[in-house]
PDB file of C-alpha atoms in Angstrom:
ATOM      1  CA  UNK A 238     104.142 138.875  50.829  1.00 50.00           C
ATOM      2  CA  UNK A 239     103.884 135.466  52.462  1.00 71.00           C
ATOM      3  CA  UNK A 240     103.776 132.316  50.347  1.00 76.00           C
ATOM      4  CA  UNK A 241     100.477 131.377  52.036  1.00 80.00           C
ATOM      5  CA  UNK A 242      98.725 134.733  51.598  1.00 76.00           C
ATOM      6  CA  UNK A 243      96.660 133.292  48.752  1.00 81.00           C
ATOM      7  CA  UNK A 244      94.897 130.917  51.153  1.00 82.00           C
ATOM      8  CA  UNK A 245      93.423 133.750  53.215  1.00 79.00           C
ATOM      9  CA  UNK A 246      92.774 135.977  50.213  1.00 82.00           C
ATOM     10  CA  UNK A 247      90.757 133.211  48.544  1.00 78.00           C
ATOM     11  CA  UNK A 248      88.698 132.307  51.621  1.00 82.00           C
ATOM     12  CA  UNK A 249      86.028 134.346  53.410  1.00 82.00           C
ATOM     13  CA  UNK A 250      86.728 133.462  57.024  1.00 86.00           C
ATOM     14  CA  UNK A 251      85.157 136.727  58.184  1.00 88.00           C
ATOM     15  CA  UNK A 252      81.710 135.540  57.155  1.00 88.00           C
ATOM     16  CA  UNK A 253      82.413 131.811  57.349  1.00 90.00           C
ATOM     17  CA  UNK A 254      84.427 131.353  60.543  1.00 94.00           C
ATOM     18  CA  UNK A 255      86.561 128.261  60.912  1.00 95.00           C
ATOM     19  CA  UNK A 256      85.727 125.628  63.507  1.00 97.00           C
ATOM     20  CA  UNK A 257      89.054 126.471  65.157  1.00 98.00           C
ATOM     21  CA  UNK A 258      87.625 129.906  65.990  1.00 98.00           C
ATOM     22  CA  UNK A 259      84.714 128.327  67.830  1.00 98.00           C
ATOM     23  CA  UNK A 260      87.079 126.148  69.858  1.00 98.00           C
ATOM     24  CA  UNK A 261      89.117 129.211  70.850  1.00 99.00           C
ATOM     25  CA  UNK A 262      85.942 131.091  71.811  1.00 98.00           C
ATOM     26  CA  UNK A 263      84.962 128.192  74.069  1.00 98.00           C
ATOM     27  CA  UNK A 264      88.361 128.426  75.785  1.00 99.00           C
ATOM     28  CA  UNK A 265      87.925 132.156  76.355  1.00 98.00           C
ATOM     29  CA  UNK A 266      84.430 131.698  77.740  1.00 97.00           C
ATOM     30  CA  UNK A 267      85.809 129.226  80.277  1.00 98.00           C
ATOM     31  CA  UNK A 268      88.550 131.612  81.397  1.00 98.00           C
ATOM     32  CA  UNK A 269      86.861 135.029  81.544  1.00 98.00           C
ATOM     33  CA  UNK A 270      84.227 136.841  83.578  1.00 95.00           C
ATOM     34  CA  UNK A 271      81.842 139.266  81.885  1.00 87.00           C
ATOM     35  CA  UNK A 272      82.515 141.929  84.515  1.00 90.00           C
ATOM     36  CA  UNK A 273      86.308 141.953  83.956  1.00 96.00           C
ATOM     37  CA  UNK A 274      88.594 143.405  81.269  1.00 98.00           C
ATOM     38  CA  UNK A 275      91.195 141.354  79.397  1.00 99.00           C
ATOM     39  CA  UNK A 276      93.754 141.577  76.614  1.00 99.00           C
ATOM     40  CA  UNK A 277      94.499 139.008  73.906  1.00 99.00           C
ATOM     41  CA  UNK A 278      97.363 138.705  71.417  1.00 99.00           C
ATOM     42  CA  UNK A 279      96.866 136.689  68.214  1.00 99.00           C
ATOM     43  CA  UNK A 280     100.197 135.624  66.690  1.00 99.00           C
ATOM     44  CA  UNK A 281      99.985 135.004  62.950  1.00 97.00           C
ATOM     45  CA  UNK A 282      96.666 136.820  62.763  1.00 97.00           C
ATOM     46  CA  UNK A 283      96.393 136.869  58.927  1.00 96.00           C
ATOM     47  CA  UNK A 284      93.517 139.210  57.957  1.00 95.00           C
ATOM     48  CA  UNK A 285      92.215 139.377  61.518  1.00 97.00           C
ATOM     49  CA  UNK A 286      89.494 136.816  60.965  1.00 97.00           C
ATOM     50  CA  UNK A 287      89.842 135.208  64.388  1.00 98.00           C
ATOM     51  CA  UNK A 288      89.908 138.583  66.138  1.00 98.00           C
ATOM     52  CA  UNK A 289      86.825 139.646  64.171  1.00 97.00           C
ATOM     53  CA  UNK A 290      84.981 136.509  65.277  1.00 98.00           C
ATOM     54  CA  UNK A 291      86.021 136.781  68.918  1.00 98.00           C
ATOM     55  CA  UNK A 292      85.273 140.498  69.149  1.00 97.00           C
ATOM     56  CA  UNK A 293      81.707 139.877  67.949  1.00 97.00           C
ATOM     57  CA  UNK A 294      81.147 137.091  70.470  1.00 97.00           C
ATOM     58  CA  UNK A 295      82.823 138.450  73.620  1.00 97.00           C
ATOM     59  CA  UNK A 296      82.880 141.624  75.703  1.00 95.00           C
ATOM     60  CA  UNK A 297      85.620 143.296  77.689  1.00 96.00           C
ATOM     61  CA  UNK A 298      88.565 142.002  75.638  1.00 98.00           C
ATOM     62  CA  UNK A 299      91.030 144.231  73.771  1.00 98.00           C
ATOM     63  CA  UNK A 300      92.673 142.529  70.800  1.00 98.00           C
ATOM     64  CA  UNK A 301      96.083 142.819  69.135  1.00 99.00           C
ATOM     65  CA  UNK A 302      97.120 140.882  66.044  1.00 99.00           C
ATOM     66  CA  UNK A 303     100.634 140.379  64.679  1.00 99.00           C
ATOM     67  CA  UNK A 304     101.555 139.039  61.240  1.00 97.00           C
ATOM     68  CA  UNK A 305     104.571 139.515  58.956  1.00 95.00           C
ATOM     69  CA  UNK A 306     102.563 139.811  55.722  1.00 95.00           C
ATOM     70  CA  UNK A 307     102.034 143.402  54.565  1.00 94.00           C
ATOM     71  CA  UNK A 308      99.054 142.377  52.444  1.00 94.00           C
ATOM     72  CA  UNK A 309      97.274 140.510  55.230  1.00 95.00           C
ATOM     73  CA  UNK A 310      97.891 143.184  57.857  1.00 97.00           C
ATOM     74  CA  UNK A 311      96.630 145.883  55.479  1.00 96.00           C
ATOM     75  CA  UNK A 312      93.465 143.865  54.875  1.00 94.00           C
ATOM     76  CA  UNK A 313      93.012 143.347  58.622  1.00 96.00           C
ATOM     77  CA  UNK A 314      93.336 147.067  59.314  1.00 97.00           C
ATOM     78  CA  UNK A 315      90.674 147.804  56.704  1.00 95.00           C
ATOM     79  CA  UNK A 316      88.187 145.162  57.814  1.00 91.00           C
ATOM     80  CA  UNK A 317      88.558 144.686  61.576  1.00 94.00           C
ATOM     81  CA  UNK A 318      88.398 147.184  64.436  1.00 93.00           C
ATOM     82  CA  UNK A 319      91.454 146.170  66.465  1.00 97.00           C
ATOM     83  CA  UNK A 320      95.181 146.864  66.818  1.00 98.00           C
ATOM     84  CA  UNK A 321      97.321 145.182  64.163  1.00 98.00           C
ATOM     85  CA  UNK A 322     101.103 145.117  63.909  1.00 98.00           C
ATOM     86  CA  UNK A 323     103.245 144.051  60.960  1.00 98.00           C
ATOM     87  CA  UNK A 324     106.163 142.080  62.419  1.00 98.00           C
ATOM     88  CA  UNK A 325     108.029 138.790  62.350  1.00 97.00           C
ATOM     89  CA  UNK A 326     106.596 136.955  65.352  1.00 97.00           C
ATOM     90  CA  UNK A 327     109.960 135.349  66.121  1.00 98.00           C
ATOM     91  CA  UNK A 328     111.493 138.818  66.522  1.00 97.00           C
ATOM     92  CA  UNK A 329     108.521 140.806  67.822  1.00 97.00           C
ATOM     93  CA  UNK A 330     109.120 142.551  71.149  1.00 96.00           C
ATOM     94  CA  UNK A 331     106.057 143.705  73.100  1.00 96.00           C
ATOM     95  CA  UNK A 332     106.024 146.290  75.877  1.00 90.00           C
ATOM     96  CA  UNK A 333     102.517 145.092  76.794  1.00 94.00           C
ATOM     97  CA  UNK A 334     101.747 142.059  78.936  1.00 98.00           C
ATOM     98  CA  UNK A 335      98.675 140.101  77.851  1.00 99.00           C
ATOM     99  CA  UNK A 336      96.131 137.945  79.640  1.00 99.00           C
ATOM    100  CA  UNK A 337      95.820 135.596  76.667  1.00 99.00           C
ATOM    101  CA  UNK A 338      97.908 134.592  73.664  1.00 99.00           C
ATOM    102  CA  UNK A 339      96.633 132.504  70.758  1.00 99.00           C
ATOM    103  CA  UNK A 340      98.856 130.884  68.137  1.00 99.00           C
ATOM    104  CA  UNK A 341      96.875 128.830  65.642  1.00 98.00           C
ATOM    105  CA  UNK A 342      98.379 126.946  62.693  1.00 96.00           C
ATOM    106  CA  UNK A 343     101.663 128.834  62.858  1.00 98.00           C
ATOM    107  CA  UNK A 344     104.256 126.722  64.679  1.00 98.00           C
ATOM    108  CA  UNK A 345     104.427 124.297  61.744  1.00 98.00           C
ATOM    109  CA  UNK A 346     105.975 127.153  59.705  1.00 97.00           C
ATOM    110  CA  UNK A 347     108.773 127.653  62.257  1.00 98.00           C
ATOM    111  CA  UNK A 348     111.957 125.584  62.376  1.00 98.00           C
ATOM    112  CA  UNK A 349     112.480 126.016  66.122  1.00 98.00           C
ATOM    113  CA  UNK A 350     109.345 126.276  68.289  1.00 98.00           C
ATOM    114  CA  UNK A 351     111.420 127.177  71.347  1.00 99.00           C
ATOM    115  CA  UNK A 352     111.928 130.708  69.981  1.00 98.00           C
ATOM    116  CA  UNK A 353     108.238 131.533  69.767  1.00 99.00           C
ATOM    117  CA  UNK A 354     107.432 129.885  73.100  1.00 99.00           C
ATOM    118  CA  UNK A 355     110.191 131.944  74.755  1.00 98.00           C
ATOM    119  CA  UNK A 356     108.527 135.009  73.247  1.00 98.00           C
ATOM    120  CA  UNK A 357     105.050 133.997  74.371  1.00 99.00           C
ATOM    121  CA  UNK A 358     106.309 133.549  77.921  1.00 98.00           C
ATOM    122  CA  UNK A 359     107.536 137.154  77.788  1.00 98.00           C
ATOM    123  CA  UNK A 360     104.225 138.431  76.364  1.00 98.00           C
ATOM    124  CA  UNK A 361     102.028 136.919  79.083  1.00 98.00           C
ATOM    125  CA  UNK A 362     101.234 138.225  82.517  1.00 98.00           C
ATOM    126  CA  UNK A 363     101.886 135.892  85.425  1.00 96.00           C
ATOM    127  CA  UNK A 364      98.992 133.466  85.400  1.00 97.00           C
ATOM    128  CA  UNK A 365      98.274 134.379  81.766  1.00 98.00           C
ATOM    129  CA  UNK A 366      97.113 131.666  79.406  1.00 99.00           C
ATOM    130  CA  UNK A 367      98.003 130.540  75.894  1.00 99.00           C
ATOM    131  CA  UNK A 368      96.144 128.313  73.461  1.00 99.00           C
ATOM    132  CA  UNK A 369      98.262 126.516  70.867  1.00 99.00           C
ATOM    133  CA  UNK A 370      96.511 124.841  67.948  1.00 99.00           C
ATOM    134  CA  UNK A 371      98.928 123.055  65.656  1.00 99.00           C
ATOM    135  CA  UNK A 372     100.031 119.809  64.072  1.00 99.00           C
ATOM    136  CA  UNK A 373     102.587 117.786  66.048  1.00 99.00           C
ATOM    137  CA  UNK A 374     104.343 114.449  65.699  1.00 98.00           C
ATOM    138  CA  UNK A 375     103.137 111.861  68.203  1.00 97.00           C
ATOM    139  CA  UNK A 376     106.504 110.126  67.787  1.00 98.00           C
ATOM    140  CA  UNK A 377     109.660 111.617  69.286  1.00 98.00           C
ATOM    141  CA  UNK A 378     111.014 112.727  65.924  1.00 98.00           C
ATOM    142  CA  UNK A 379     111.335 116.347  64.789  1.00 98.00           C
ATOM    143  CA  UNK A 380     110.660 116.882  61.093  1.00 98.00           C
ATOM    144  CA  UNK A 381     111.550 120.148  59.361  1.00 98.00           C
ATOM    145  CA  UNK A 382     109.920 120.568  55.961  1.00 98.00           C
ATOM    146  CA  UNK A 383     110.661 122.599  52.842  1.00 98.00           C
ATOM    147  CA  UNK A 384     108.043 122.356  50.118  1.00 97.00           C
ATOM    148  CA  UNK A 385     107.082 124.034  46.845  1.00 97.00           C
ATOM    149  CA  UNK A 386     103.419 124.176  45.879  1.00 96.00           C
ATOM    150  CA  UNK A 387     104.128 124.565  42.174  1.00 95.00           C
ATOM    151  CA  UNK A 388     100.810 126.121  41.187  1.00 92.00           C
ATOM    152  CA  UNK A 389     101.136 128.924  43.745  1.00 92.00           C
ATOM    153  CA  UNK A 390     104.839 129.738  44.274  1.00 93.00           C
ATOM    154  CA  UNK A 391     108.237 129.036  42.711  1.00 94.00           C
ATOM    155  CA  UNK A 392     110.640 128.771  45.646  1.00 95.00           C
ATOM    156  CA  UNK A 393     110.908 126.161  48.370  1.00 97.00           C
ATOM    157  CA  UNK A 394     109.322 127.457  51.577  1.00 95.00           C
ATOM    158  CA  UNK A 395     108.926 126.451  55.204  1.00 96.00           C
ATOM    159  CA  UNK A 396     105.703 124.826  56.294  1.00 96.00           C
ATOM    160  CA  UNK A 397     104.121 121.584  57.481  1.00 97.00           C
ATOM    161  CA  UNK A 398     106.997 120.847  59.864  1.00 98.00           C
ATOM    162  CA  UNK A 399     106.050 118.188  62.398  1.00 98.00           C
ATOM    163  CA  UNK A 400     107.697 118.979  65.702  1.00 99.00           C
ATOM    164  CA  UNK A 401     107.857 116.238  68.292  1.00 99.00           C
ATOM    165  CA  UNK A 402     105.100 116.584  70.872  1.00 98.00           C
ATOM    166  CA  UNK A 403     107.509 115.283  73.522  1.00 98.00           C
ATOM    167  CA  UNK A 404     110.118 117.922  72.681  1.00 99.00           C
ATOM    168  CA  UNK A 405     107.442 120.617  72.625  1.00 99.00           C
ATOM    169  CA  UNK A 406     106.380 119.656  76.141  1.00 99.00           C
ATOM    170  CA  UNK A 407     109.977 120.080  77.300  1.00 99.00           C
ATOM    171  CA  UNK A 408     109.970 123.555  75.746  1.00 99.00           C
ATOM    172  CA  UNK A 409     106.788 124.380  77.666  1.00 99.00           C
ATOM    173  CA  UNK A 410     108.336 123.148  80.899  1.00 98.00           C
ATOM    174  CA  UNK A 411     111.506 125.180  80.299  1.00 98.00           C
ATOM    175  CA  UNK A 412     109.345 128.302  79.996  1.00 98.00           C
ATOM    176  CA  UNK A 413     107.436 127.610  83.213  1.00 97.00           C
ATOM    177  CA  UNK A 414     104.204 126.699  81.430  1.00 99.00           C
ATOM    178  CA  UNK A 415     101.785 124.258  83.011  1.00 98.00           C
ATOM    179  CA  UNK A 416      99.597 122.276  80.622  1.00 98.00           C
ATOM    180  CA  UNK A 417      95.937 122.562  81.588  1.00 98.00           C
ATOM    181  CA  UNK A 418      94.516 120.555  78.708  1.00 98.00           C
ATOM    182  CA  UNK A 419      95.591 118.663  75.610  1.00 99.00           C
ATOM    183  CA  UNK A 420      93.266 117.172  73.030  1.00 98.00           C
ATOM    184  CA  UNK A 421      93.223 116.315  69.368  1.00 98.00           C
ATOM    185  CA  UNK A 422      91.273 118.782  67.274  1.00 98.00           C
ATOM    186  CA  UNK A 423      88.737 117.847  64.631  1.00 97.00           C
ATOM    187  CA  UNK A 424      86.268 120.130  62.828  1.00 96.00           C
ATOM    188  CA  UNK A 425      82.532 119.577  62.921  1.00 94.00           C
ATOM    189  CA  UNK A 426      82.546 117.976  59.483  1.00 94.00           C
ATOM    190  CA  UNK A 427      84.674 115.459  57.601  1.00 96.00           C
ATOM    191  CA  UNK A 428      87.107 117.448  55.442  1.00 96.00           C
ATOM    192  CA  UNK A 429      87.256 116.335  51.825  1.00 96.00           C
ATOM    193  CA  UNK A 430      90.271 116.990  49.550  1.00 96.00           C
ATOM    194  CA  UNK A 431      90.425 120.485  48.042  1.00 91.00           C
ATOM    195  CA  UNK A 432      91.699 121.695  44.681  1.00 92.00           C
ATOM    196  CA  UNK A 433      94.821 122.955  46.426  1.00 94.00           C
ATOM    197  CA  UNK A 434      96.687 119.793  47.522  1.00 93.00           C
ATOM    198  CA  UNK A 435      98.571 121.736  50.206  1.00 92.00           C
ATOM    199  CA  UNK A 436      95.359 122.049  52.211  1.00 94.00           C
ATOM    200  CA  UNK A 437      94.431 119.447  54.787  1.00 96.00           C
ATOM    201  CA  UNK A 438      91.745 116.849  54.365  1.00 98.00           C
ATOM    202  CA  UNK A 439      90.731 113.927  56.570  1.00 98.00           C
ATOM    203  CA  UNK A 440      91.163 110.180  56.232  1.00 98.00           C
ATOM    204  CA  UNK A 441      89.885 107.223  58.225  1.00 97.00           C
ATOM    205  CA  UNK A 442      92.575 104.788  59.297  1.00 97.00           C
ATOM    206  CA  UNK A 443      92.142 100.973  59.342  1.00 97.00           C
ATOM    207  CA  UNK A 444      91.347 101.142  63.075  1.00 97.00           C
ATOM    208  CA  UNK A 445      88.620 103.755  62.324  1.00 97.00           C
ATOM    209  CA  UNK A 446      90.537 106.644  63.911  1.00 96.00           C
ATOM    210  CA  UNK A 447      90.571 109.932  62.027  1.00 97.00           C
ATOM    211  CA  UNK A 448      93.738 111.631  60.811  1.00 98.00           C
ATOM    212  CA  UNK A 449      94.610 114.582  58.622  1.00 98.00           C
ATOM    213  CA  UNK A 450      96.429 114.252  55.311  1.00 98.00           C
ATOM    214  CA  UNK A 451      97.861 116.665  52.749  1.00 97.00           C
ATOM    215  CA  UNK A 452      99.484 116.693  49.316  1.00 97.00           C
ATOM    216  CA  UNK A 453     102.920 116.361  50.883  1.00 97.00           C
ATOM    217  CA  UNK A 454     101.917 112.746  51.621  1.00 97.00           C
ATOM    218  CA  UNK A 455     101.880 113.479  55.347  1.00 98.00           C
ATOM    219  CA  UNK A 456      99.423 111.858  57.744  1.00 97.00           C
ATOM    220  CA  UNK A 457      99.189 113.608  61.092  1.00 98.00           C
ATOM    221  CA  UNK A 458      97.164 114.871  64.046  1.00 98.00           C
ATOM    222  CA  UNK A 459      96.218 118.409  65.024  1.00 98.00           C
ATOM    223  CA  UNK A 460      96.303 119.287  68.717  1.00 99.00           C
ATOM    224  CA  UNK A 461      94.856 121.911  71.016  1.00 99.00           C
ATOM    225  CA  UNK A 462      97.169 122.584  73.956  1.00 99.00           C
ATOM    226  CA  UNK A 463      96.026 124.974  76.679  1.00 99.00           C
ATOM    227  CA  UNK A 464      98.767 126.260  78.981  1.00 99.00           C
ATOM    228  CA  UNK A 465      99.103 128.719  81.852  1.00 99.00           C
ATOM    229  CA  UNK A 466     102.207 130.704  82.746  1.00 98.00           C
ATOM    230  CA  UNK A 467     103.452 129.767  86.204  1.00 90.00           C
ATOM    231  CA  UNK A 468     103.633 132.399  88.908  1.00 74.00           C
TER     232      UNK A 468
END
């Protein structure tokens, strides 16, 4: 069981899709043709909520989800008509090449993002595309985090690491990825604090820019980075 399973088990993202899902759908719509067939891999798929949303709003795409939580994968297999695999995404080896890979809100749980980006490069076809949605540090400082959310788990766990955006771009370059688009991501509404302090909310800075904040006393940005694998 993952230390963040409770988040997905307590939320109904199947019937109340996140704004991130809509942003990913927009990306797919821009990069697919209705007459063609495609394949998509969702890394850190949780209960398959994103795949469920995409499968009901697209045609011609076969979906695979990978997550290391037994509980979440079991729930996904019960609720969503797609292929789901229980595996550690840093160690997962695929014999299938995909047109698209999505990794959303996962890299912050990994100490070394180069491992997963090496893997993603191996999962994609030449010319295949990946969408990364994650928090990054705008300053050239890598921050690895261990935290304990005392109400929900007893041991210190990985999460909320802020990897340097500059270093991440070097990782992309080393894997022959070309960046097609980068933008900061914000939902369609202003996020208020939740009962669980380890969930993001939004704050307005003195210069009126918006940032995210959490109960770890972090203030940060979330980014969408769209990349294509070089030929």
